[in-house]
Protein backbone atom coordinates (compact mmCIF):
# COMPACT_ATOMS: atom_id res chain seq x y z
CA UNK A 1 0.00 0.00 0.00
CA UNK A 2 3.03 2.29 -0.04
CA UNK A 3 2.27 3.41 -3.61
CA UNK A 4 -1.29 4.31 -2.61
CA UNK A 5 0.03 6.36 0.31
CA UNK A 6 2.31 8.23 -2.09
CA UNK A 7 -0.59 8.89 -4.45
CA UNK A 8 -2.98 10.08 -1.75
CA UNK A 9 -0.71 12.98 -0.79
CA UNK A 10 -1.87 14.73 -3.97
CA UNK A 11 -5.57 14.55 -3.09
CA UNK A 12 -7.48 17.74 -2.33
CA UNK A 13 -11.13 18.79 -1.98
CA UNK A 14 -11.62 18.44 -5.75
CA UNK A 15 -9.46 15.40 -6.44
CA UNK A 16 -9.72 11.75 -5.43
CA UNK A 17 -6.74 9.51 -6.02
CA UNK A 18 -7.42 6.58 -8.33
CA UNK A 19 -5.41 3.39 -8.00
CA UNK A 20 -5.30 0.75 -10.75
CA UNK A 21 -4.70 -2.99 -10.43
CA UNK A 22 -5.17 -5.95 -12.81
CA UNK A 23 -8.78 -7.12 -12.94
CA UNK A 24 -9.84 -10.35 -11.29
CA UNK A 25 -10.66 -11.90 -14.66
CA UNK A 26 -7.22 -10.90 -15.91
CA UNK A 27 -5.57 -12.85 -13.11
CA UNK A 28 -7.90 -15.81 -13.67
CA UNK A 29 -7.07 -15.92 -17.38
CA UNK A 30 -3.33 -16.03 -16.71
CA UNK A 31 -3.84 -19.26 -14.77
CA UNK A 32 -5.76 -21.00 -17.55
CA UNK A 33 -3.98 -19.92 -20.74
CA UNK A 34 -2.54 -22.92 -22.64
CA UNK A 35 1.00 -22.27 -21.37
CA UNK A 36 -0.09 -22.33 -17.72
CA UNK A 37 -3.10 -24.64 -17.49
CA UNK A 38 -1.06 -27.79 -16.86
CA UNK A 39 0.62 -26.25 -13.82
CA UNK A 40 -2.70 -24.84 -12.58
CA UNK A 41 -4.36 -28.25 -12.72
CA UNK A 42 -1.80 -29.57 -10.23
CA UNK A 43 -3.54 -27.40 -7.64
CA UNK A 44 -7.04 -26.82 -9.03
CA UNK A 45 -8.94 -29.67 -10.64
CA UNK A 46 -11.53 -27.32 -12.14
CA UNK A 47 -12.09 -23.65 -12.92
CA UNK A 48 -14.79 -23.18 -10.29
CA UNK A 49 -12.37 -23.84 -7.43
CA UNK A 50 -9.85 -21.46 -9.00
CA UNK A 51 -12.47 -18.75 -9.52
CA UNK A 52 -13.61 -18.95 -5.90
CA UNK A 53 -10.06 -18.66 -4.53
CA UNK A 54 -9.05 -15.78 -6.80
CA UNK A 55 -12.25 -13.89 -5.97
CA UNK A 56 -11.69 -14.42 -2.23
CA UNK A 57 -8.14 -13.08 -2.54
CA UNK A 58 -9.41 -10.02 -4.40
CA UNK A 59 -12.11 -9.35 -1.81
CA UNK A 60 -9.38 -9.30 0.81
CA UNK A 61 -7.17 -6.98 -1.28
CA UNK A 62 -10.06 -4.62 -2.04
CA UNK A 63 -10.79 -4.39 1.69
CA UNK A 64 -7.12 -3.63 2.35
CA UNK A 65 -7.24 -0.81 -0.20
CA UNK A 66 -10.39 0.53 1.44
CA UNK A 67 -8.83 0.42 4.90
CA UNK A 68 -5.81 2.30 3.51
CA UNK A 69 -8.11 5.09 2.34
CA UNK A 70 -8.64 4.17 -1.31
CA UNK A 71 -12.05 5.30 -2.56
CA UNK A 72 -11.49 4.95 -6.31
CA UNK A 73 -10.13 1.62 -7.55
CA UNK A 74 -9.83 0.80 -11.25
CA UNK A 75 -9.61 -2.79 -12.48
CA UNK A 76 -7.67 -3.05 -15.73
CA UNK A 77 -9.28 -5.84 -17.73
CA UNK A 78 -7.99 -7.06 -21.09
CA UNK A 79 -10.10 -10.22 -21.04
CA UNK A 80 -13.31 -8.78 -22.53
CA UNK A 81 -11.29 -7.30 -25.37
CA UNK A 82 -9.85 -10.73 -26.12
CA UNK A 83 -13.21 -12.51 -26.42
CA UNK A 84 -14.92 -10.05 -28.78
CA UNK A 85 -15.47 -10.70 -32.47
CA UNK A 86 -15.58 -13.71 -34.78
CA UNK A 87 -11.83 -14.30 -34.63
CA UNK A 88 -12.03 -14.88 -30.88
CA UNK A 89 -14.90 -17.34 -31.31
CA UNK A 90 -12.92 -19.31 -33.89
CA UNK A 91 -9.82 -19.27 -31.70
CA UNK A 92 -11.67 -20.76 -28.75
CA UNK A 93 -13.45 -23.31 -30.95
CA UNK A 94 -10.03 -24.47 -32.15
CA UNK A 95 -9.09 -25.06 -28.50
CA UNK A 96 -12.31 -27.00 -27.92
CA UNK A 97 -13.64 -24.34 -25.55
CA UNK A 98 -17.13 -22.81 -25.62
CA UNK A 99 -16.63 -19.06 -25.71
CA UNK A 100 -19.96 -18.37 -23.96
CA UNK A 101 -18.71 -20.46 -21.03
CA UNK A 102 -15.56 -18.34 -21.00
CA UNK A 103 -17.61 -15.14 -20.85
CA UNK A 104 -19.72 -16.53 -18.00
CA UNK A 105 -16.58 -17.38 -16.03
CA UNK A 106 -15.10 -13.92 -16.58
CA UNK A 107 -18.29 -12.30 -15.32
CA UNK A 108 -18.50 -14.65 -12.35
CA UNK A 109 -14.95 -14.11 -11.09
CA UNK A 110 -15.25 -10.33 -11.46
CA UNK A 111 -18.57 -10.13 -9.63
CA UNK A 112 -17.57 -12.51 -6.85
CA UNK A 113 -14.60 -10.25 -6.12
CA UNK A 114 -16.93 -7.27 -5.75
CA UNK A 115 -19.25 -8.85 -3.21
CA UNK A 116 -19.42 -6.89 0.05
CA UNK A 117 -17.63 -3.87 -1.38
CA UNK A 118 -18.30 -0.66 0.53
CA UNK A 119 -20.88 1.74 -0.89
CA UNK A 120 -18.56 4.72 -0.65
CA UNK A 121 -15.83 3.02 -2.71
CA UNK A 122 -16.03 3.54 -6.46
CA UNK A 123 -14.78 0.54 -8.44
CA UNK A 124 -14.46 0.85 -12.18
CA UNK A 125 -13.35 -1.44 -15.00
CA UNK A 126 -11.26 -0.44 -17.99
CA UNK A 127 -11.66 -2.80 -20.94
CA UNK A 128 -8.17 -2.58 -22.40
CA UNK A 129 -7.21 -3.57 -25.95
CA UNK A 130 -3.47 -3.13 -25.58
CA UNK A 131 -1.32 -0.02 -25.56
CA UNK A 132 2.33 -1.01 -25.96
CA UNK A 133 4.51 1.49 -27.84
CA UNK A 134 1.43 2.89 -29.62
CA UNK A 135 0.22 -0.54 -30.76
CA UNK A 136 -2.85 -2.67 -29.95
CA UNK A 137 -3.45 -6.40 -29.69
CA UNK A 138 -7.17 -6.95 -30.18
CA UNK A 139 -10.07 -5.76 -32.36
CA UNK A 140 -13.81 -6.30 -32.48
CA UNK A 141 -17.06 -4.56 -31.51
CA UNK A 142 -18.56 -4.88 -28.04
CA UNK A 143 -21.75 -6.56 -29.30
CA UNK A 144 -20.73 -10.08 -28.33
CA UNK A 145 -19.88 -9.22 -24.70
CA UNK A 146 -22.49 -6.54 -23.96
CA UNK A 147 -24.96 -8.99 -22.43
CA UNK A 148 -22.30 -9.93 -19.90
CA UNK A 149 -20.07 -7.02 -18.95
CA UNK A 150 -22.33 -4.12 -19.96
CA UNK A 151 -25.49 -5.57 -18.48
CA UNK A 152 -24.30 -7.58 -15.49
CA UNK A 153 -20.84 -6.65 -14.21
CA UNK A 154 -21.27 -4.97 -10.83
CA UNK A 155 -18.85 -2.07 -11.24
CA UNK A 156 -19.72 1.60 -10.87
CA UNK A 157 -18.36 2.55 -14.28
CA UNK A 158 -16.97 1.08 -17.48
CA UNK A 159 -14.07 2.77 -19.24
CA UNK A 160 -14.39 1.78 -22.89
CA UNK A 161 -11.89 2.17 -25.72
CA UNK A 162 -13.63 3.85 -28.63
CA UNK A 163 -10.74 5.62 -30.32
CA UNK A 164 -11.09 4.01 -33.75
CA UNK A 165 -13.16 1.64 -35.88
CA UNK A 166 -11.74 -1.45 -34.13
CA UNK A 167 -14.22 -0.97 -31.29
CA UNK A 168 -17.36 -0.83 -33.45
CA UNK A 169 -20.35 1.43 -32.94
CA UNK A 170 -22.32 2.76 -29.98
CA UNK A 171 -25.29 0.39 -30.32
CA UNK A 172 -24.09 -2.14 -27.69
CA UNK A 173 -24.30 0.65 -25.09
CA UNK A 174 -28.04 0.00 -25.04
CA UNK A 175 -27.21 -3.03 -22.85
CA UNK A 176 -25.50 -0.97 -20.13
CA UNK A 177 -27.36 -1.33 -16.83
CA UNK A 178 -28.88 1.80 -15.29
CA UNK A 179 -26.50 1.80 -12.32
CA UNK A 180 -23.34 2.31 -14.40
CA UNK A 181 -21.51 5.30 -15.80
CA UNK A 182 -19.79 4.88 -19.16
CA UNK A 183 -16.50 6.66 -19.76
CA UNK A 184 -16.04 7.00 -23.51
CA UNK A 185 -12.42 6.59 -24.54
CA UNK A 186 -12.75 8.65 -27.72
CA UNK A 187 -9.33 10.29 -27.51
CA UNK A 188 -6.47 8.05 -28.59
CA UNK A 189 -3.21 7.86 -26.66
CA UNK A 190 -1.46 5.97 -29.45
CA UNK A 191 -1.01 8.95 -31.77
CA UNK A 192 -0.10 12.59 -31.12
CA UNK A 193 -2.61 13.80 -33.72
CA UNK A 194 -5.36 15.74 -31.97
CA UNK A 195 -8.93 14.67 -32.66
CA UNK A 196 -11.44 17.00 -34.27
CA UNK A 197 -13.43 18.50 -31.39
CA UNK A 198 -16.73 18.61 -33.29
CA UNK A 199 -16.40 14.96 -34.33
CA UNK A 200 -15.78 13.87 -30.75
CA UNK A 201 -18.78 15.85 -29.52
CA UNK A 202 -20.93 14.25 -32.21
CA UNK A 203 -19.83 10.79 -31.07
CA UNK A 204 -20.70 11.65 -27.46
CA UNK A 205 -24.20 12.61 -28.53
CA UNK A 206 -24.45 9.43 -30.58
CA UNK A 207 -23.64 7.43 -27.43
CA UNK A 208 -26.26 9.48 -25.55
CA UNK A 209 -28.94 7.82 -27.66
CA UNK A 210 -28.26 4.68 -25.61
CA UNK A 211 -26.96 5.97 -22.26
CA UNK A 212 -28.18 9.31 -20.81
CA UNK A 213 -25.67 12.13 -21.09
CA UNK A 214 -25.49 12.49 -17.31
CA UNK A 215 -24.14 8.93 -17.11
CA UNK A 216 -21.51 9.50 -19.78
CA UNK A 217 -18.01 10.89 -19.41
CA UNK A 218 -14.99 11.40 -21.65
CA UNK A 219 -11.39 10.26 -21.34
CA UNK A 220 -8.43 9.04 -23.37
CA UNK A 221 -8.98 5.43 -24.49
CA UNK A 222 -6.18 4.25 -22.24
CA UNK A 223 -3.31 5.59 -20.21
CA UNK A 224 -0.32 6.83 -22.14
CA UNK A 225 1.45 3.50 -21.76
CA UNK A 226 0.92 -0.10 -20.72
CA UNK A 227 4.49 -0.36 -19.46
CA UNK A 228 7.48 1.81 -18.59
CA UNK A 229 8.69 1.86 -22.22
CA UNK A 230 5.78 4.18 -22.97
CA UNK A 231 4.08 5.25 -26.18
CA UNK A 232 5.26 7.29 -29.13
CA UNK A 233 4.08 10.61 -27.69
CA UNK A 234 6.12 13.32 -26.05
CA UNK A 235 5.10 14.70 -22.68
CA UNK A 236 3.86 17.89 -24.33
CA UNK A 237 1.74 15.85 -26.75
CA UNK A 238 0.24 13.95 -23.84
CA UNK A 239 -0.70 17.18 -22.07
CA UNK A 240 -2.27 18.44 -25.30
CA UNK A 241 -4.51 15.36 -25.36
CA UNK A 242 -5.63 15.96 -21.79
CA UNK A 243 -6.26 19.62 -22.53
CA UNK A 244 -8.52 18.59 -25.41
CA UNK A 245 -10.45 16.19 -23.14
CA UNK A 246 -11.00 18.99 -20.61
CA UNK A 247 -12.16 21.46 -23.26
CA UNK A 248 -14.66 19.03 -24.76
CA UNK A 249 -15.96 17.94 -21.35
CA UNK A 250 -16.57 21.54 -20.33
CA UNK A 251 -18.40 22.22 -23.57
CA UNK A 252 -20.61 19.13 -23.38
CA UNK A 253 -21.28 18.92 -19.65
CA UNK A 254 -20.54 22.44 -18.49
CSV table of C-alpha atoms in Angstrom, one decimal:
chain,number,residue,atom,x,y,z
A,1,UNK,CA,0.0,0.0,0.0
A,2,UNK,CA,3.0,2.3,0.0
A,3,UNK,CA,2.3,3.4,-3.6
A,4,UNK,CA,-1.3,4.3,-2.6
A,5,UNK,CA,0.0,6.4,0.3
A,6,UNK,CA,2.3,8.2,-2.1
A,7,UNK,CA,-0.6,8.9,-4.5
A,8,UNK,CA,-3.0,10.1,-1.7
A,9,UNK,CA,-0.7,13.0,-0.8
A,10,UNK,CA,-1.9,14.7,-4.0
A,11,UNK,CA,-5.6,14.6,-3.1
A,12,UNK,CA,-7.5,17.7,-2.3
A,13,UNK,CA,-11.1,18.8,-2.0
A,14,UNK,CA,-11.6,18.4,-5.8
A,15,UNK,CA,-9.5,15.4,-6.4
A,16,UNK,CA,-9.7,11.8,-5.4
A,17,UNK,CA,-6.7,9.5,-6.0
A,18,UNK,CA,-7.4,6.6,-8.3
A,19,UNK,CA,-5.4,3.4,-8.0
A,20,UNK,CA,-5.3,0.8,-10.7
A,21,UNK,CA,-4.7,-3.0,-10.4
A,22,UNK,CA,-5.2,-5.9,-12.8
A,23,UNK,CA,-8.8,-7.1,-12.9
A,24,UNK,CA,-9.8,-10.3,-11.3
A,25,UNK,CA,-10.7,-11.9,-14.7
A,26,UNK,CA,-7.2,-10.9,-15.9
A,27,UNK,CA,-5.6,-12.9,-13.1
A,28,UNK,CA,-7.9,-15.8,-13.7
A,29,UNK,CA,-7.1,-15.9,-17.4
A,30,UNK,CA,-3.3,-16.0,-16.7
A,31,UNK,CA,-3.8,-19.3,-14.8
A,32,UNK,CA,-5.8,-21.0,-17.6
A,33,UNK,CA,-4.0,-19.9,-20.7
A,34,UNK,CA,-2.5,-22.9,-22.6
A,35,UNK,CA,1.0,-22.3,-21.4
A,36,UNK,CA,-0.1,-22.3,-17.7
A,37,UNK,CA,-3.1,-24.6,-17.5
A,38,UNK,CA,-1.1,-27.8,-16.9
A,39,UNK,CA,0.6,-26.2,-13.8
A,40,UNK,CA,-2.7,-24.8,-12.6
A,41,UNK,CA,-4.4,-28.3,-12.7
A,42,UNK,CA,-1.8,-29.6,-10.2
A,43,UNK,CA,-3.5,-27.4,-7.6
A,44,UNK,CA,-7.0,-26.8,-9.0
A,45,UNK,CA,-8.9,-29.7,-10.6
A,46,UNK,CA,-11.5,-27.3,-12.1
A,47,UNK,CA,-12.1,-23.6,-12.9
A,48,UNK,CA,-14.8,-23.2,-10.3
A,49,UNK,CA,-12.4,-23.8,-7.4
A,50,UNK,CA,-9.9,-21.5,-9.0
A,51,UNK,CA,-12.5,-18.8,-9.5
A,52,UNK,CA,-13.6,-18.9,-5.9
A,53,UNK,CA,-10.1,-18.7,-4.5
A,54,UNK,CA,-9.1,-15.8,-6.8
A,55,UNK,CA,-12.2,-13.9,-6.0
A,56,UNK,CA,-11.7,-14.4,-2.2
A,57,UNK,CA,-8.1,-13.1,-2.5
A,58,UNK,CA,-9.4,-10.0,-4.4
A,59,UNK,CA,-12.1,-9.3,-1.8
A,60,UNK,CA,-9.4,-9.3,0.8
A,61,UNK,CA,-7.2,-7.0,-1.3
A,62,UNK,CA,-10.1,-4.6,-2.0
A,63,UNK,CA,-10.8,-4.4,1.7
A,64,UNK,CA,-7.1,-3.6,2.3
A,65,UNK,CA,-7.2,-0.8,-0.2
A,66,UNK,CA,-10.4,0.5,1.4
A,67,UNK,CA,-8.8,0.4,4.9
A,68,UNK,CA,-5.8,2.3,3.5
A,69,UNK,CA,-8.1,5.1,2.3
A,70,UNK,CA,-8.6,4.2,-1.3
A,71,UNK,CA,-12.1,5.3,-2.6
A,72,UNK,CA,-11.5,5.0,-6.3
A,73,UNK,CA,-10.1,1.6,-7.6
A,74,UNK,CA,-9.8,0.8,-11.2
A,75,UNK,CA,-9.6,-2.8,-12.5
A,76,UNK,CA,-7.7,-3.0,-15.7
A,77,UNK,CA,-9.3,-5.8,-17.7
A,78,UNK,CA,-8.0,-7.1,-21.1
A,79,UNK,CA,-10.1,-10.2,-21.0
A,80,UNK,CA,-13.3,-8.8,-22.5
A,81,UNK,CA,-11.3,-7.3,-25.4
A,82,UNK,CA,-9.8,-10.7,-26.1
A,83,UNK,CA,-13.2,-12.5,-26.4
A,84,UNK,CA,-14.9,-10.0,-28.8
A,85,UNK,CA,-15.5,-10.7,-32.5
A,86,UNK,CA,-15.6,-13.7,-34.8
A,87,UNK,CA,-11.8,-14.3,-34.6
A,88,UNK,CA,-12.0,-14.9,-30.9
A,89,UNK,CA,-14.9,-17.3,-31.3
A,90,UNK,CA,-12.9,-19.3,-33.9
A,91,UNK,CA,-9.8,-19.3,-31.7
A,92,UNK,CA,-11.7,-20.8,-28.7
A,93,UNK,CA,-13.4,-23.3,-30.9
A,94,UNK,CA,-10.0,-24.5,-32.2
A,95,UNK,CA,-9.1,-25.1,-28.5
A,96,UNK,CA,-12.3,-27.0,-27.9
A,97,UNK,CA,-13.6,-24.3,-25.5
A,98,UNK,CA,-17.1,-22.8,-25.6
A,99,UNK,CA,-16.6,-19.1,-25.7
A,100,UNK,CA,-20.0,-18.4,-24.0
A,101,UNK,CA,-18.7,-20.5,-21.0
A,102,UNK,CA,-15.6,-18.3,-21.0
A,103,UNK,CA,-17.6,-15.1,-20.8
A,104,UNK,CA,-19.7,-16.5,-18.0
A,105,UNK,CA,-16.6,-17.4,-16.0
A,106,UNK,CA,-15.1,-13.9,-16.6
A,107,UNK,CA,-18.3,-12.3,-15.3
A,108,UNK,CA,-18.5,-14.6,-12.3
A,109,UNK,CA,-15.0,-14.1,-11.1
A,110,UNK,CA,-15.2,-10.3,-11.5
A,111,UNK,CA,-18.6,-10.1,-9.6
A,112,UNK,CA,-17.6,-12.5,-6.8
A,113,UNK,CA,-14.6,-10.3,-6.1
A,114,UNK,CA,-16.9,-7.3,-5.8
A,115,UNK,CA,-19.2,-8.9,-3.2
A,116,UNK,CA,-19.4,-6.9,0.0
A,117,UNK,CA,-17.6,-3.9,-1.4
A,118,UNK,CA,-18.3,-0.7,0.5
A,119,UNK,CA,-20.9,1.7,-0.9
A,120,UNK,CA,-18.6,4.7,-0.6
A,121,UNK,CA,-15.8,3.0,-2.7
A,122,UNK,CA,-16.0,3.5,-6.5
A,123,UNK,CA,-14.8,0.5,-8.4
A,124,UNK,CA,-14.5,0.9,-12.2
A,125,UNK,CA,-13.4,-1.4,-15.0
A,126,UNK,CA,-11.3,-0.4,-18.0
A,127,UNK,CA,-11.7,-2.8,-20.9
A,128,UNK,CA,-8.2,-2.6,-22.4
A,129,UNK,CA,-7.2,-3.6,-26.0
A,130,UNK,CA,-3.5,-3.1,-25.6
A,131,UNK,CA,-1.3,0.0,-25.6
A,132,UNK,CA,2.3,-1.0,-26.0
A,133,UNK,CA,4.5,1.5,-27.8
A,134,UNK,CA,1.4,2.9,-29.6
A,135,UNK,CA,0.2,-0.5,-30.8
A,136,UNK,CA,-2.8,-2.7,-30.0
A,137,UNK,CA,-3.4,-6.4,-29.7
A,138,UNK,CA,-7.2,-6.9,-30.2
A,139,UNK,CA,-10.1,-5.8,-32.4
A,140,UNK,CA,-13.8,-6.3,-32.5
A,141,UNK,CA,-17.1,-4.6,-31.5
A,142,UNK,CA,-18.6,-4.9,-28.0
A,143,UNK,CA,-21.7,-6.6,-29.3
A,144,UNK,CA,-20.7,-10.1,-28.3
A,145,UNK,CA,-19.9,-9.2,-24.7
A,146,UNK,CA,-22.5,-6.5,-24.0
A,147,UNK,CA,-25.0,-9.0,-22.4
A,148,UNK,CA,-22.3,-9.9,-19.9
A,149,UNK,CA,-20.1,-7.0,-19.0
A,150,UNK,CA,-22.3,-4.1,-20.0
A,151,UNK,CA,-25.5,-5.6,-18.5
A,152,UNK,CA,-24.3,-7.6,-15.5
A,153,UNK,CA,-20.8,-6.7,-14.2
A,154,UNK,CA,-21.3,-5.0,-10.8
A,155,UNK,CA,-18.9,-2.1,-11.2
A,156,UNK,CA,-19.7,1.6,-10.9
A,157,UNK,CA,-18.4,2.6,-14.3
A,158,UNK,CA,-17.0,1.1,-17.5
A,159,UNK,CA,-14.1,2.8,-19.2
A,160,UNK,CA,-14.4,1.8,-22.9
A,161,UNK,CA,-11.9,2.2,-25.7
A,162,UNK,CA,-13.6,3.8,-28.6
A,163,UNK,CA,-10.7,5.6,-30.3
A,164,UNK,CA,-11.1,4.0,-33.8
A,165,UNK,CA,-13.2,1.6,-35.9
A,166,UNK,CA,-11.7,-1.4,-34.1
A,167,UNK,CA,-14.2,-1.0,-31.3
A,168,UNK,CA,-17.4,-0.8,-33.5
A,169,UNK,CA,-20.4,1.4,-32.9
A,170,UNK,CA,-22.3,2.8,-30.0
A,171,UNK,CA,-25.3,0.4,-30.3
A,172,UNK,CA,-24.1,-2.1,-27.7
A,173,UNK,CA,-24.3,0.7,-25.1
A,174,UNK,CA,-28.0,0.0,-25.0
A,175,UNK,CA,-27.2,-3.0,-22.9
A,176,UNK,CA,-25.5,-1.0,-20.1
A,177,UNK,CA,-27.4,-1.3,-16.8
A,178,UNK,CA,-28.9,1.8,-15.3
A,179,UNK,CA,-26.5,1.8,-12.3
A,180,UNK,CA,-23.3,2.3,-14.4
A,181,UNK,CA,-21.5,5.3,-15.8
A,182,UNK,CA,-19.8,4.9,-19.2
A,183,UNK,CA,-16.5,6.7,-19.8
A,184,UNK,CA,-16.0,7.0,-23.5
A,185,UNK,CA,-12.4,6.6,-24.5
A,186,UNK,CA,-12.8,8.6,-27.7
A,187,UNK,CA,-9.3,10.3,-27.5
A,188,UNK,CA,-6.5,8.0,-28.6
A,189,UNK,CA,-3.2,7.9,-26.7
A,190,UNK,CA,-1.5,6.0,-29.4
A,191,UNK,CA,-1.0,9.0,-31.8
A,192,UNK,CA,-0.1,12.6,-31.1
A,193,UNK,CA,-2.6,13.8,-33.7
A,194,UNK,CA,-5.4,15.7,-32.0
A,195,UNK,CA,-8.9,14.7,-32.7
A,196,UNK,CA,-11.4,17.0,-34.3
A,197,UNK,CA,-13.4,18.5,-31.4
A,198,UNK,CA,-16.7,18.6,-33.3
A,199,UNK,CA,-16.4,15.0,-34.3
A,200,UNK,CA,-15.8,13.9,-30.8
A,201,UNK,CA,-18.8,15.8,-29.5
A,202,UNK,CA,-20.9,14.2,-32.2
A,203,UNK,CA,-19.8,10.8,-31.1
A,204,UNK,CA,-20.7,11.7,-27.5
A,205,UNK,CA,-24.2,12.6,-28.5
A,206,UNK,CA,-24.4,9.4,-30.6
A,207,UNK,CA,-23.6,7.4,-27.4
A,208,UNK,CA,-26.3,9.5,-25.5
A,209,UNK,CA,-28.9,7.8,-27.7
A,210,UNK,CA,-28.3,4.7,-25.6
A,211,UNK,CA,-27.0,6.0,-22.3
A,212,UNK,CA,-28.2,9.3,-20.8
A,213,UNK,CA,-25.7,12.1,-21.1
A,214,UNK,CA,-25.5,12.5,-17.3
A,215,UNK,CA,-24.1,8.9,-17.1
A,216,UNK,CA,-21.5,9.5,-19.8
A,217,UNK,CA,-18.0,10.9,-19.4
A,218,UNK,CA,-15.0,11.4,-21.7
A,219,UNK,CA,-11.4,10.3,-21.3
A,220,UNK,CA,-8.4,9.0,-23.4
A,221,UNK,CA,-9.0,5.4,-24.5
A,222,UNK,CA,-6.2,4.2,-22.2
A,223,UNK,CA,-3.3,5.6,-20.2
A,224,UNK,CA,-0.3,6.8,-22.1
A,225,UNK,CA,1.4,3.5,-21.8
A,226,UNK,CA,0.9,-0.1,-20.7
A,227,UNK,CA,4.5,-0.4,-19.5
A,228,UNK,CA,7.5,1.8,-18.6
A,229,UNK,CA,8.7,1.9,-22.2
A,230,UNK,CA,5.8,4.2,-23.0
A,231,UNK,CA,4.1,5.2,-26.2
A,232,UNK,CA,5.3,7.3,-29.1
A,233,UNK,CA,4.1,10.6,-27.7
A,234,UNK,CA,6.1,13.3,-26.0
A,235,UNK,CA,5.1,14.7,-22.7
A,236,UNK,CA,3.9,17.9,-24.3
A,237,UNK,CA,1.7,15.8,-26.8
A,238,UNK,CA,0.2,13.9,-23.8
A,239,UNK,CA,-0.7,17.2,-22.1
A,240,UNK,CA,-2.3,18.4,-25.3
A,241,UNK,CA,-4.5,15.4,-25.4
A,242,UNK,CA,-5.6,16.0,-21.8
A,243,UNK,CA,-6.3,19.6,-22.5
A,244,UNK,CA,-8.5,18.6,-25.4
A,245,UNK,CA,-10.5,16.2,-23.1
A,246,UNK,CA,-11.0,19.0,-20.6
A,247,UNK,CA,-12.2,21.5,-23.3
A,248,UNK,CA,-14.7,19.0,-24.8
A,249,UNK,CA,-16.0,17.9,-21.4
A,250,UNK,CA,-16.6,21.5,-20.3
A,251,UNK,CA,-18.4,22.2,-23.6
A,252,UNK,CA,-20.6,19.1,-23.4
A,253,UNK,CA,-21.3,18.9,-19.6
A,254,UNK,CA,-20.5,22.4,-18.5
